Coordinates of C-alpha atoms in Angstrom, one line a residue:
X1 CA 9.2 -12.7 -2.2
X2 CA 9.3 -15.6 0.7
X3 CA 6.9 -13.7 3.0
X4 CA 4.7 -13.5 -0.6
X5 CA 4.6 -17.0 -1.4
X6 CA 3.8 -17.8 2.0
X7 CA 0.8 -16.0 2.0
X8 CA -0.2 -17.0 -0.8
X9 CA 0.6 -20.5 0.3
X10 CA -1.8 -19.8 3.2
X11 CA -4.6 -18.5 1.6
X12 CA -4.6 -21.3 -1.4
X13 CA -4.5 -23.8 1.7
X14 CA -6.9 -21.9 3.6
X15 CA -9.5 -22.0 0.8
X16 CA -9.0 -25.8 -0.1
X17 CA -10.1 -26.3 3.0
X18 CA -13.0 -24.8 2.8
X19 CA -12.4 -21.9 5.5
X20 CA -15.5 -19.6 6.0
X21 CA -17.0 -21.0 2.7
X22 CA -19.2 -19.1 1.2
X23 CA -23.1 -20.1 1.1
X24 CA -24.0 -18.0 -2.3
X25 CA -22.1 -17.5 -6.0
X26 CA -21.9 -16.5 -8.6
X27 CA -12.5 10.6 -21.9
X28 CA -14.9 15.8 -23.8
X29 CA -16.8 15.4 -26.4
X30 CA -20.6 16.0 -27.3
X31 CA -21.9 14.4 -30.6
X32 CA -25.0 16.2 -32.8
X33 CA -25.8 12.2 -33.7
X34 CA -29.5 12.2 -34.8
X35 CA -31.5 9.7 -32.8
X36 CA -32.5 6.7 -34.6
X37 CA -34.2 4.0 -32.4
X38 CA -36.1 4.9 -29.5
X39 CA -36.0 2.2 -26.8
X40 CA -38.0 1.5 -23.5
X41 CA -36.8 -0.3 -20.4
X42 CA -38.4 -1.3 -17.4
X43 CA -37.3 -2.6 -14.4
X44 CA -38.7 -6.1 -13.9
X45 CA -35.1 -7.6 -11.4
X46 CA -36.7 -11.0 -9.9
X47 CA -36.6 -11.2 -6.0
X48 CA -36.8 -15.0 -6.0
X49 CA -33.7 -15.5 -7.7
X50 CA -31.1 -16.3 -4.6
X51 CA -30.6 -16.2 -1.1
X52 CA -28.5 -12.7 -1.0
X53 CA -25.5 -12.1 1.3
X54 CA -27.4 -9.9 4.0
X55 CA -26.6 -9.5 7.7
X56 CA -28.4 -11.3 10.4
X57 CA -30.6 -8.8 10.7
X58 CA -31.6 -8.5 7.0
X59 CA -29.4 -5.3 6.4
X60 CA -27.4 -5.1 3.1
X61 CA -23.3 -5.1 3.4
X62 CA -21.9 -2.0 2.5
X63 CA -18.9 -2.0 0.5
X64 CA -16.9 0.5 -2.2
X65 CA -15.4 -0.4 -5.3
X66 CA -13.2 2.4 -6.6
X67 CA -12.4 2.8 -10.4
X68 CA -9.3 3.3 -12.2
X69 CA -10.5 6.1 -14.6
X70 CA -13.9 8.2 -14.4
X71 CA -17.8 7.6 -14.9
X72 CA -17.3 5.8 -18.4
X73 CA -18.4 2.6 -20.4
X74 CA -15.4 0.9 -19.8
X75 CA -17.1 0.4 -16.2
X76 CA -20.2 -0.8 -17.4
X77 CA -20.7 -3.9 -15.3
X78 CA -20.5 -2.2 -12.5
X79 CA -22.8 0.1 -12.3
X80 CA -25.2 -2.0 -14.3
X81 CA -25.0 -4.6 -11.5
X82 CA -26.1 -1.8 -9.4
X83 CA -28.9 -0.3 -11.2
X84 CA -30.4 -3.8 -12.2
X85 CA -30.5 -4.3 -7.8
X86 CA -27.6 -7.8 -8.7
X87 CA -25.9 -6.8 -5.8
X88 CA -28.9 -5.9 -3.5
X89 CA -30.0 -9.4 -4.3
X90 CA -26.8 -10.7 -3.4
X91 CA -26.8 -8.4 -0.1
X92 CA -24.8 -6.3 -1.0
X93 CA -24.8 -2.3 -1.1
X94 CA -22.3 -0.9 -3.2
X95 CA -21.0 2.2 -3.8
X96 CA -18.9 2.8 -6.9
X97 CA -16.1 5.8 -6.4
X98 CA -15.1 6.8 -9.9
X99 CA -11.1 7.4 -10.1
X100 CA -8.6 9.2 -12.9
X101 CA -6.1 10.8 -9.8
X102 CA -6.3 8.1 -7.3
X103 CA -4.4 5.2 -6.5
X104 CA -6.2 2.4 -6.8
X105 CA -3.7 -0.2 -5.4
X106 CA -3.7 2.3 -2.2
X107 CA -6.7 2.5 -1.3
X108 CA -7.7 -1.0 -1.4
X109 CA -4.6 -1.9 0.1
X110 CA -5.6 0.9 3.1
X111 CA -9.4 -0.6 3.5
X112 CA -10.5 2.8 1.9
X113 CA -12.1 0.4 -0.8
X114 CA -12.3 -3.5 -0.5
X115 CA -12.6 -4.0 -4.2
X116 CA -10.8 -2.0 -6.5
X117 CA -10.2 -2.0 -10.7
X118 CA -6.5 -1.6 -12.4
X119 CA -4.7 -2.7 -14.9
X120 CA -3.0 -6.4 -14.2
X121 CA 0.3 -4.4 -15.3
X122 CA -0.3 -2.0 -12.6
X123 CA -1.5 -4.6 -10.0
X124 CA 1.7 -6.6 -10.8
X125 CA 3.9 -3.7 -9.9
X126 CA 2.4 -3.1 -6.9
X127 CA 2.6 -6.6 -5.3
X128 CA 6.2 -6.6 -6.5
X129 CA 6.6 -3.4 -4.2
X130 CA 4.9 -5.3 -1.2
X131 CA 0.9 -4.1 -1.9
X132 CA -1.1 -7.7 0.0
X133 CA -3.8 -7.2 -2.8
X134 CA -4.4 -9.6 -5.8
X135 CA -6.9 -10.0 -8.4
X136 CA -10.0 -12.1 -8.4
X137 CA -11.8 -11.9 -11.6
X138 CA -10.5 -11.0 -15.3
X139 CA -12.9 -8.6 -17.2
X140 CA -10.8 -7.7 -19.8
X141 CA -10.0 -10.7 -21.9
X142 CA -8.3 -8.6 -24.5
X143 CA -6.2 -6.0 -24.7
X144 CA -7.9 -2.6 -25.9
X145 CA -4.5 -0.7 -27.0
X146 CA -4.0 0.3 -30.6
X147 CA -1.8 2.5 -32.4
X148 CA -3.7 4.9 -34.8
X149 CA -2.3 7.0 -38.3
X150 CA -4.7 8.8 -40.6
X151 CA -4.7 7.6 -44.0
X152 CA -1.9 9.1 -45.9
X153 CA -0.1 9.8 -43.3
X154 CA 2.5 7.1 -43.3
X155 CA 4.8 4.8 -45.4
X156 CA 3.1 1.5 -44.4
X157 CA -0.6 1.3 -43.3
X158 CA 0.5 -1.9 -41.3
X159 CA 3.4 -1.4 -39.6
X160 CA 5.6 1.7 -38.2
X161 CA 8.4 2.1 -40.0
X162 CA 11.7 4.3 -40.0
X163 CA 11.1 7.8 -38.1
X164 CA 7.2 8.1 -37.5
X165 CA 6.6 9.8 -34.1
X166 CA 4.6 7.5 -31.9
X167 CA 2.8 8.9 -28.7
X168 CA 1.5 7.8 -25.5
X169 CA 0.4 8.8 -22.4
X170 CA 3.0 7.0 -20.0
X171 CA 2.1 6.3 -16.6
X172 CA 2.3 2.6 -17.5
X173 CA 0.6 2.6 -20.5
X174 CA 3.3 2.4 -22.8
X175 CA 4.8 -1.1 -22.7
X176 CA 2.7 -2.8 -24.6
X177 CA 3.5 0.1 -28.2
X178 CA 7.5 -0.3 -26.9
X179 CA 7.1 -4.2 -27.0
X180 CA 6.1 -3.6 -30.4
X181 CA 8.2 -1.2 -31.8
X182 CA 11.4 -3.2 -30.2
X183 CA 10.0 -6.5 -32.2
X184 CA 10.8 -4.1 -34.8
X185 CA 14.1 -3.2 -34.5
X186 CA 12.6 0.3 -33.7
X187 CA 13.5 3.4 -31.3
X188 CA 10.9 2.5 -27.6
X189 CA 10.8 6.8 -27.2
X190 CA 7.7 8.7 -27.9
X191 CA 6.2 11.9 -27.6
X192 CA 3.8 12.5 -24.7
X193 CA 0.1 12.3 -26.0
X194 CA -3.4 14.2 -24.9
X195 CA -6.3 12.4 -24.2
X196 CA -8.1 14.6 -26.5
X197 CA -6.3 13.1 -30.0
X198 CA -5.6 16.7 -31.7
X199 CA -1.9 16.0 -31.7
X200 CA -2.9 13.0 -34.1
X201 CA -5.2 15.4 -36.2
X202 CA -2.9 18.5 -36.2
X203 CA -0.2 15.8 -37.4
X204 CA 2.2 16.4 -34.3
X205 CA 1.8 12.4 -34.0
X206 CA 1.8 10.1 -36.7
X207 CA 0.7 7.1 -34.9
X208 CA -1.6 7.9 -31.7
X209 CA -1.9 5.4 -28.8
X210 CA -5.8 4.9 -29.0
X211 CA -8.2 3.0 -26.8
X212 CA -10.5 1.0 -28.9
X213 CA -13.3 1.9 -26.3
X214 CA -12.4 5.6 -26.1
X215 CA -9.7 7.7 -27.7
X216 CA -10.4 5.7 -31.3
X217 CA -14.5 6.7 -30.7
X218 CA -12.8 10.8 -30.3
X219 CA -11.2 10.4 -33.9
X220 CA -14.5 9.1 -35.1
X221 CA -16.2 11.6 -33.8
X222 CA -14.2 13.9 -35.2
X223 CA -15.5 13.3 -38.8
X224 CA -13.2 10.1 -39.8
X225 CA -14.2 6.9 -40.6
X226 CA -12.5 3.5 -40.6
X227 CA -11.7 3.6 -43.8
X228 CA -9.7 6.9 -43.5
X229 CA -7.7 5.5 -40.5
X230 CA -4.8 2.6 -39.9
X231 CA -5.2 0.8 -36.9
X232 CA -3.0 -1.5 -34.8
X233 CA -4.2 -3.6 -32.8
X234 CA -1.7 -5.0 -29.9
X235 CA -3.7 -7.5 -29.2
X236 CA -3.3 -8.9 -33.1
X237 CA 0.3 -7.9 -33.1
X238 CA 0.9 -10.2 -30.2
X239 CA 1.7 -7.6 -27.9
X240 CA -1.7 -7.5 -26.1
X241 CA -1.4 -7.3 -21.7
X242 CA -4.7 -7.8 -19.3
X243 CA -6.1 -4.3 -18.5
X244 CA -9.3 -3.9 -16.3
X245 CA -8.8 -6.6 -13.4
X246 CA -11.4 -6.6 -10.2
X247 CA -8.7 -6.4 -6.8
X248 CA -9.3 -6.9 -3.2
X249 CA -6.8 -6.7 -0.3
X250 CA -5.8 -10.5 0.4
X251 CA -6.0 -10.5 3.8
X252 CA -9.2 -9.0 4.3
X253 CA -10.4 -11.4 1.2
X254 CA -8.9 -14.0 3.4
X255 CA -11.7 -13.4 6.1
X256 CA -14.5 -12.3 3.7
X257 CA -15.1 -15.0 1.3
X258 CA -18.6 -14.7 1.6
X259 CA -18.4 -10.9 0.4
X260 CA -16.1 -11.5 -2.4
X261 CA -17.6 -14.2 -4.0
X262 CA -20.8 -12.3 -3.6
X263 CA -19.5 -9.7 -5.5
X264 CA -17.9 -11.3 -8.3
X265 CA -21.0 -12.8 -9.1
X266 CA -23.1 -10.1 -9.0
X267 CA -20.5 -8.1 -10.9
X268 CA -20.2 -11.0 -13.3
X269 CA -24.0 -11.0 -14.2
X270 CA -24.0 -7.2 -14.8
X271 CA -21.1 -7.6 -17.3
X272 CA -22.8 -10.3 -19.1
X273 CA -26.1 -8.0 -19.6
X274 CA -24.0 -5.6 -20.6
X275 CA -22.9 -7.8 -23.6
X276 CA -26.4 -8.2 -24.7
X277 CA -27.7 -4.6 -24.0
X278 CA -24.8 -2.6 -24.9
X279 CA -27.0 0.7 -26.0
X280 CA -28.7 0.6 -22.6
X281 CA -25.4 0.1 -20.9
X282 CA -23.9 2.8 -22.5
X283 CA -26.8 5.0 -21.5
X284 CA -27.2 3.8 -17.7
X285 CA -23.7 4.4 -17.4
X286 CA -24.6 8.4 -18.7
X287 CA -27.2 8.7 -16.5
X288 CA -26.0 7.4 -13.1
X289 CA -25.5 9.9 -10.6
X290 CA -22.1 9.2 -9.4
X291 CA -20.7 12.0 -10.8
X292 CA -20.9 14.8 -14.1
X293 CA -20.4 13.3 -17.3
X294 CA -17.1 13.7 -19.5
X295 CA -18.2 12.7 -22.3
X296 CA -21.3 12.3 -25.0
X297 CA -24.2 9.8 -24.1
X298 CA -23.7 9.0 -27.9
X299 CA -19.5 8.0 -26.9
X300 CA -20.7 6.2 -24.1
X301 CA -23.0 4.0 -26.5
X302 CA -19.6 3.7 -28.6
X303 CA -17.7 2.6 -26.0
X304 CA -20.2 0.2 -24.5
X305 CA -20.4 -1.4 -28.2
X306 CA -16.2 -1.5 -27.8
X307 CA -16.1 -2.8 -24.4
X308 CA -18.2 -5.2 -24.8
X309 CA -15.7 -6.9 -27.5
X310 CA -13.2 -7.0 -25.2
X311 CA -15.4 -8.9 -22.1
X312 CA -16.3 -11.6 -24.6
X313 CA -12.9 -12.1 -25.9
X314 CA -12.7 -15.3 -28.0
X315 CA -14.2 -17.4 -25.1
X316 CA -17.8 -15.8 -24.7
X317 CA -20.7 -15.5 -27.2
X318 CA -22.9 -13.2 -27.1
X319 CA -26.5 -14.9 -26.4
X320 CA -25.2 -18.0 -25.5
X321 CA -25.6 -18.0 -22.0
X322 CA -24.0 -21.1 -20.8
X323 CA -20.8 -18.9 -21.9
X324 CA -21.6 -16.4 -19.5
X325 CA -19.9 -18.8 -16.6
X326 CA -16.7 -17.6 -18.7
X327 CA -17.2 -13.9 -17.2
X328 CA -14.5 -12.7 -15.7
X329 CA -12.2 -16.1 -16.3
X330 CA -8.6 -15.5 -15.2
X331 CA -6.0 -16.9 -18.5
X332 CA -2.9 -17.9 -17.1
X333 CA -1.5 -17.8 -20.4
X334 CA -2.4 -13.7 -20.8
X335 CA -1.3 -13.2 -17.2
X336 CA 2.2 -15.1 -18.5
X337 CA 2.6 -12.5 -21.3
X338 CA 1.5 -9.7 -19.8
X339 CA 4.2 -10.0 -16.8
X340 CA 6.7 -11.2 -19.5
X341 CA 6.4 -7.6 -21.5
X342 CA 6.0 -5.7 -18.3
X343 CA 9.2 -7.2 -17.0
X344 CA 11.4 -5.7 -20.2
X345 CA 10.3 -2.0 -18.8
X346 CA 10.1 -2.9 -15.1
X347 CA 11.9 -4.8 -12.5
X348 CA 9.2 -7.6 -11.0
X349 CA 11.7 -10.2 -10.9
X350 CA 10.5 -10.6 -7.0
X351 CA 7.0 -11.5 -7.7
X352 CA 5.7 -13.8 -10.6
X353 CA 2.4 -13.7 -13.2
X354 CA 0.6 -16.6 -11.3
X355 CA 1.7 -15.1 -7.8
X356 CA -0.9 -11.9 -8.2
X357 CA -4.3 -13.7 -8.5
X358 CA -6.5 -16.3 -7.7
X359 CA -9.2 -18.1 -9.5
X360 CA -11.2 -19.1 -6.3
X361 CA -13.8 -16.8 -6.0
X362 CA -14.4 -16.6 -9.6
X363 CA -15.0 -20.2 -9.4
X364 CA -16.9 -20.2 -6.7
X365 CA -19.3 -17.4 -8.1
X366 CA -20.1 -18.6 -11.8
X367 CA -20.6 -22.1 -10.6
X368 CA -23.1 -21.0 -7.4
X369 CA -27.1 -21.5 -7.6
X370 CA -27.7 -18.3 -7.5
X371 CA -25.5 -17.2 -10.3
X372 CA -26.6 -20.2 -12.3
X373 CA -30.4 -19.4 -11.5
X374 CA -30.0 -15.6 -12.5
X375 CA -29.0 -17.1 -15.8
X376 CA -31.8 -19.4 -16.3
X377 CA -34.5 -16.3 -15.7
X378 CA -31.6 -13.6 -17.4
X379 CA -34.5 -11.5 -19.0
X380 CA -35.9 -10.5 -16.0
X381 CA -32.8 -8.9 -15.7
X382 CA -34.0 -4.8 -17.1
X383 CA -33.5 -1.4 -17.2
X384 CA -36.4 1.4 -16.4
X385 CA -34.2 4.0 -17.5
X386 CA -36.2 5.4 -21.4
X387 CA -33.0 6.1 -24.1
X388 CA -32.6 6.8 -27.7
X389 CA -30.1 4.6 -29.5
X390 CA -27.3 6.8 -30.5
X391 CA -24.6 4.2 -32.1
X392 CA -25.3 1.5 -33.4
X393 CA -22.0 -0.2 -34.2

């Protein structure tokens, strides 16, 4: 924990100071959904809209980001950033390693990836357990976790009561339903859940763990509506912890301000187009070429509508673009309660919420000219990819 602080010390001192300062900022389904809007983008990214982090000799920096879970929505930014040419005009040439098997931690921890996305749960564990990495932007302003009963189905539509069989996946996912139930006075055991929601359907479950973004759009898709569901939200119940978080190894961060900062702005701005173009998002994200599709292009319109929810959290509105300097802000306050749940399930007692991130870079990227001037032209800022609008939520 010593050695810990002290390089955390270090860095914070290291970055007051100015050191190397950086120059710029800022789940299978297929849905028969009818098509209902047909929309047209073209590519129009201004050139004249920063300086770009390029080499000395003009070339682009290559770096990887890997992903916590596969080619989906709930990575939008990303590959928008990439598609719109953000990160070319910040100098940067990114590739984007989708994940579901890997540890993320491990390979930015290894310098297999220097950026990497995980859940601040996750990344908390890991620095307890000696991973150098940390976080250094906040996507995910709220939590997307919900627990999910079809109508009929239970004694309470608001609340689990007595012996309703709850499910989850595990693999860290669970703490913030066991938070809940134990507010209740309630058994923390569940039954191991599917991805694909049938247990819910069949009735094996009676509440389902759901992702708003994903495992809810499944059930939807299925035939149900909202009506004919009860949902839970953790985030309402109080119970909400910080998912998607942006990583980078801290000593390697320590040396490559420039690069970060880069990329959190150029990340940022992707997210934030994604809040205003959610349809095309969702679409973009179908057709990149990373790798085969697992689910619907209609799902991945869903969950771009879903995602996007959770990015603006309470502190952004959508269309106000000043707010868009609130893009991946870092809550101390969420960090606080989501290492206070995760430490009822998990021994962290070495490390502490504020000890696993910084807000430098973050800072440094929303308030850069380049950043700021990529918001004052954002509607150059488009797509050339054609694409039927499939949800409209």
């Amino acid at each position: 924990m010593m050695k810990r602080r002290l390089l955390a010390l270090a860095l914070c001192l290291a970055l007051a100071l100015g050191l190397c300062a950086c120059g710029s900022s800022s789940q299978d389904e297929d849905s028969a959904v009818s098509s209902t809007t047909s929309e047209d983008v073209s590519a129009d990214v201004s050139a004249d809209t920063g300086d770009g982090e390029e080499t000395g000799d003009g070339e682009l920096t290559a770096v990887t980001v890997q992903l916590k879970w596969v080619q989906q929505a709930q990575f939008m930014g990303y590959y928008a950033a990439k598609e719109l040419g953000i990160y070319e005009a910040y100098g940067l040439d990114v590739t984007i390693v989708p994940g579901g098997s890997v540890d993320v931690v491990d390979e930015v921890d290894s310098g297999r990836a220097e950026f990497g996305v995980t859940w601040v749960s996750t990344l908390m564990s890991a620095v307890s357990n000696g991973a150098n990495v940390m976080a250094v932007a906040q996507y995910y302003q709220d939590s997307g976790m919900t627990l999910v009963s079809l109508d009929g189905t239970v004694e309470d539509a608001t609340v689990v009561t007595g012996d309703e069989v709850t499910g989850n996946w595990g693999g860290g996912n669970e703490y913030e339903m066991q938070a809940y139930l134990s507010s209740l006075g309630l058994s923390t055991e569940y039954v191991t859940q599917d991805y694909d929601m049938q247990q819910l359907l069949d009735g094996d479950i009676t509440w389902a763990s759901a992702m708003t973004y994903n495992e809810l759009g499944l059930v939807l898709e299925s035939g149900y509506t909202l009506d004919n569901l009860n949902i839970l939200y953790m985030e309402d119940e109080g119970f909400g912890m910080l998912e998607d978080c942006l990583i980078v190894d801290t000593a390697w961060a320590e040396e490559n301000e420039d690069i970060v900062t880069a990329f959190v702005a150029a990340s940022s701005l992707g997210w934030a187009w994604c809040l205003e173009n959610t349809a095309a998002a969702g679409s973009l994200v179908f057709n990149a070429e990373d790798t085969a599709n697992t689910v619907s292009e209609y799902h991945q319109q869903f969950e771009a509508d879903e995602v996007a929810k959770l990015i603006a959290g309470s502190i952004i509105t959508v269309g106000d673009r000043d707010s868009y300097t609130l893009v991946g802000y870092m809550d101390a306050d969420k960090y606080e309660q989501t290492y206070d749940i995760l430490s009822e399930y998990v021994d962290v007692s070495n490390t502490s919420a504020d000890s696993v991130y910084t807000t430098y870079f973050y800072d440094e990227a929303v308030a850069g000219e380049q950043y700021l001037s990529f918001l004052e032209d954002f509607d150059s800022l488009t797509w050339d990819g054609s694409f039927d609008v499939l949800y409209e939520g």
